[in-house]
């Protein structure tokens, strides 16, 4: 166990964060499959949101660790095979979440800051209920419904046209004169509470299985292979968005929704326009009050920037638009008994306390474990084993212990003593003092380092993780067993396993659960990885702060492991040009740069690396073909620009495949200088770097 799952994002070490992001990616994708494909979720939507939110919180704190298969980069699950696949011309995306009022004002702030000063100050927002159903895209050609497609993974969905045609709310033919030749209406299919209850009564009467909730029943009903079954289920529809369109009838969100209504699509009557954060929050309270009487499930309020031109410029970030956010209804609380406090040890030796609870249902989900954060929190709240505690499933973390119910404490309960030795190896566990700040670290860490089995195993698990060596048949379970048996203690051991296995008197094929064939398969899978892409190799080393994304950046910036290593050793001198070059890669900041340099300077790491390089050949990164005039170029923006804020400029350059750097060096291709550009402009001139005006930049990228 890494134990990291109980730690609040702020308290995670880099290693824990990496392990957590890996765990969350797997967990979320498993729940996606259960939810989207089998319509049979194991956890509540609120729990699912928490997983996603935790993933996002960790990614925000550790951007270097974002995985290439991050759940924040995709929506839903890949579609089932039983329906034809449909590729969405305009991707069907998801929404970012807000859980408290501040998140809403932050969102509004973010939107305003994105634009030039003052440009979006008065920009209005719309607010509408977030319908808890399933999203659908309806394609119309010359007014006729020609295709109904589910969201699927956001890019590819399923063709459910025949089923969609059975839904009365959905027009089969739109006759309005101003309806565009091609138009995709998007919205939510849902089932009302009354219809759901009636359906379940029928099921019960007929001795059939009853359904869990309206949402999954609606999803299951739509994805019937026999449209007659869909037709027998009362489904409804609300339109709130659009996809591909040959023309747009309005230039605002609210105007678009009015047009949808005029064309005969049901739209939600609770949509409001808002001019301020106060108004937005007032709509949320108002809708929350009405929630119980609506007759259908909603799980929050969606805010959208009203002006479509601003929506376009804001664009998207991974799976969600920057111009919209969903403010969810709040988390639930419960009380229960704290049965025990378990201490788990992570990859960097962090000791994490986890509350073991008398199982309790919170918001429809059974909770058994909760976070106790760290040693200081336990002391501050004076949490004792045996206490009655309040727990909360809050939006931003996994279940948390909020505090103790004082009046209920038994006098015999003793204050909890946080262990000072590691439960995995018995080494001293200490709280380091930060030399810079003089402050004690909140995390107590095992000092066992390499002798601590918990840490060593966690590192090996990272080495074979999905974004790393990803060896088929060598997962968490096998690593744990191999480590315990002494078969694999270091990464290089994986590659010498076959040779050693031929000589040992305890060969793997004689072990329970293994046979000749599975052992042969394992060795094949291992041998296939003797050649591996440089980015995976770098990621697998488990350098602090280096996630899959940063590993790719490094692999792209250096010719091979040899030149990377030489450069990092040279970069040990902060005055060396190698250090400046490393620091200048956009996406690599000071902390990351220091961590890489330190890693390569460490003698033990050098040994591990040498041993590994005797077994494995990392292949240099292939550069992709040029997609725009600035793809692969390094650009620095400086000074005040007329048409773009700094954030919009960065988004634009990255969209075109350029790298945006913070400072000018000989590696810089272009400096785009606005008004009052200062030292960066001077440096560019001194180095002979091409300097562009804002207009020249637009001309260069063909958007002039
Ligand atoms: S707008 C590009 N508006 O929530 C943004 N979505 O969590 C498109 N949803 O995939 C989404 N009610 O299935 C929007 N009023 C509403 C919604 C809504 C429900 C669903 C939709 C979306 C999901 C995101």
PDB file of C-alpha atoms and ligand atoms in Angstrom, residues 93-95 128-131 135 151 188 240 302 304 321 323, ligand 1:
ATOM      1  CA  UNK A  93     -16.722  17.592 -23.667  1.00  0.00           C
ATOM      2  CA  UNK A  94     -17.227  17.707 -19.993  1.00  0.00           C
ATOM      3  CA  UNK A  95     -17.304  20.452 -17.382  1.00  0.00           C
ATOM      4  CA  UNK A 128     -28.942  26.768 -15.592  1.00  0.00           C
ATOM      5  CA  UNK A 129     -29.514  23.448 -13.813  1.00  0.00           C
ATOM      6  CA  UNK A 130     -27.071  20.654 -14.470  1.00  0.00           C
ATOM      7  CA  UNK A 131     -29.311  17.806 -15.539  1.00  0.00           C
ATOM      8  CA  UNK A 135     -25.705  13.638 -23.044  1.00  0.00           C
ATOM      9  CA  UNK A 151     -21.031  10.965 -25.995  1.00  0.00           C
ATOM     10  CA  UNK A 188     -29.430  15.699 -21.898  1.00  0.00           C
ATOM     11  CA  UNK A 240     -28.558  23.214 -23.883  1.00  0.00           C
ATOM     12  CA  UNK A 302     -23.868  25.213 -14.877  1.00  0.00           C
ATOM     13  CA  UNK A 304     -21.492  29.696 -19.101  1.00  0.00           C
ATOM     14  CA  UNK A 321     -14.245  24.436 -21.750  1.00  0.00           C
ATOM     15  CA  UNK A 323     -15.885  29.294 -20.485  1.00  0.00           C
TER      16      UNK A 323
HETATM   17  S1  LIG B   1     -22.870  22.174 -21.099  1.00  0.00           S
HETATM   18  C1  LIG B   1     -18.976  21.974 -23.653  1.00  0.00           C
HETATM   19  N1  LIG B   1     -25.096  22.285 -19.713  1.00  0.00           N
HETATM   20  O1  LIG B   1     -22.878  17.551 -17.719  1.00  0.00           O
HETATM   21  C2  LIG B   1     -19.863  21.916 -22.450  1.00  0.00           C
HETATM   22  N2  LIG B   1     -23.877  20.247 -19.710  1.00  0.00           N
HETATM   23  O2  LIG B   1     -20.317  17.246 -16.495  1.00  0.00           O
HETATM   24  C3  LIG B   1     -21.043  21.081 -22.656  1.00  0.00           C
HETATM   25  N3  LIG B   1     -24.923  18.469 -18.414  1.00  0.00           N
HETATM   26  O3  LIG B   1     -21.287  16.331 -20.583  1.00  0.00           O
HETATM   27  C4  LIG B   1     -21.805  20.841 -21.450  1.00  0.00           C
HETATM   28  N4  LIG B   1     -26.675  19.592 -17.777  1.00  0.00           N
HETATM   29  O4  LIG B   1     -23.779  15.718 -20.169  1.00  0.00           O
HETATM   30  C5  LIG B   1     -24.049  21.526 -20.076  1.00  0.00           C
HETATM   31  N5  LIG B   1     -27.092  22.491 -18.561  1.00  0.00           N
HETATM   32  C6  LIG B   1     -26.054  21.749 -18.925  1.00  0.00           C
HETATM   33  C7  LIG B   1     -25.908  20.407 -18.524  1.00  0.00           C
HETATM   34  C8  LIG B   1     -24.803  19.687 -18.922  1.00  0.00           C
HETATM   35  C9  LIG B   1     -26.058  18.424 -17.726  1.00  0.00           C
HETATM   36  C10 LIG B   1     -24.000  17.327 -18.516  1.00  0.00           C
HETATM   37  C11 LIG B   1     -23.467  17.057 -19.893  1.00  0.00           C
HETATM   38  C12 LIG B   1     -21.979  17.207 -19.769  1.00  0.00           C
HETATM   39  C13 LIG B   1     -21.788  16.950 -18.322  1.00  0.00           C
HETATM   40  C14 LIG B   1     -20.511  17.542 -17.814  1.00  0.00           C
END
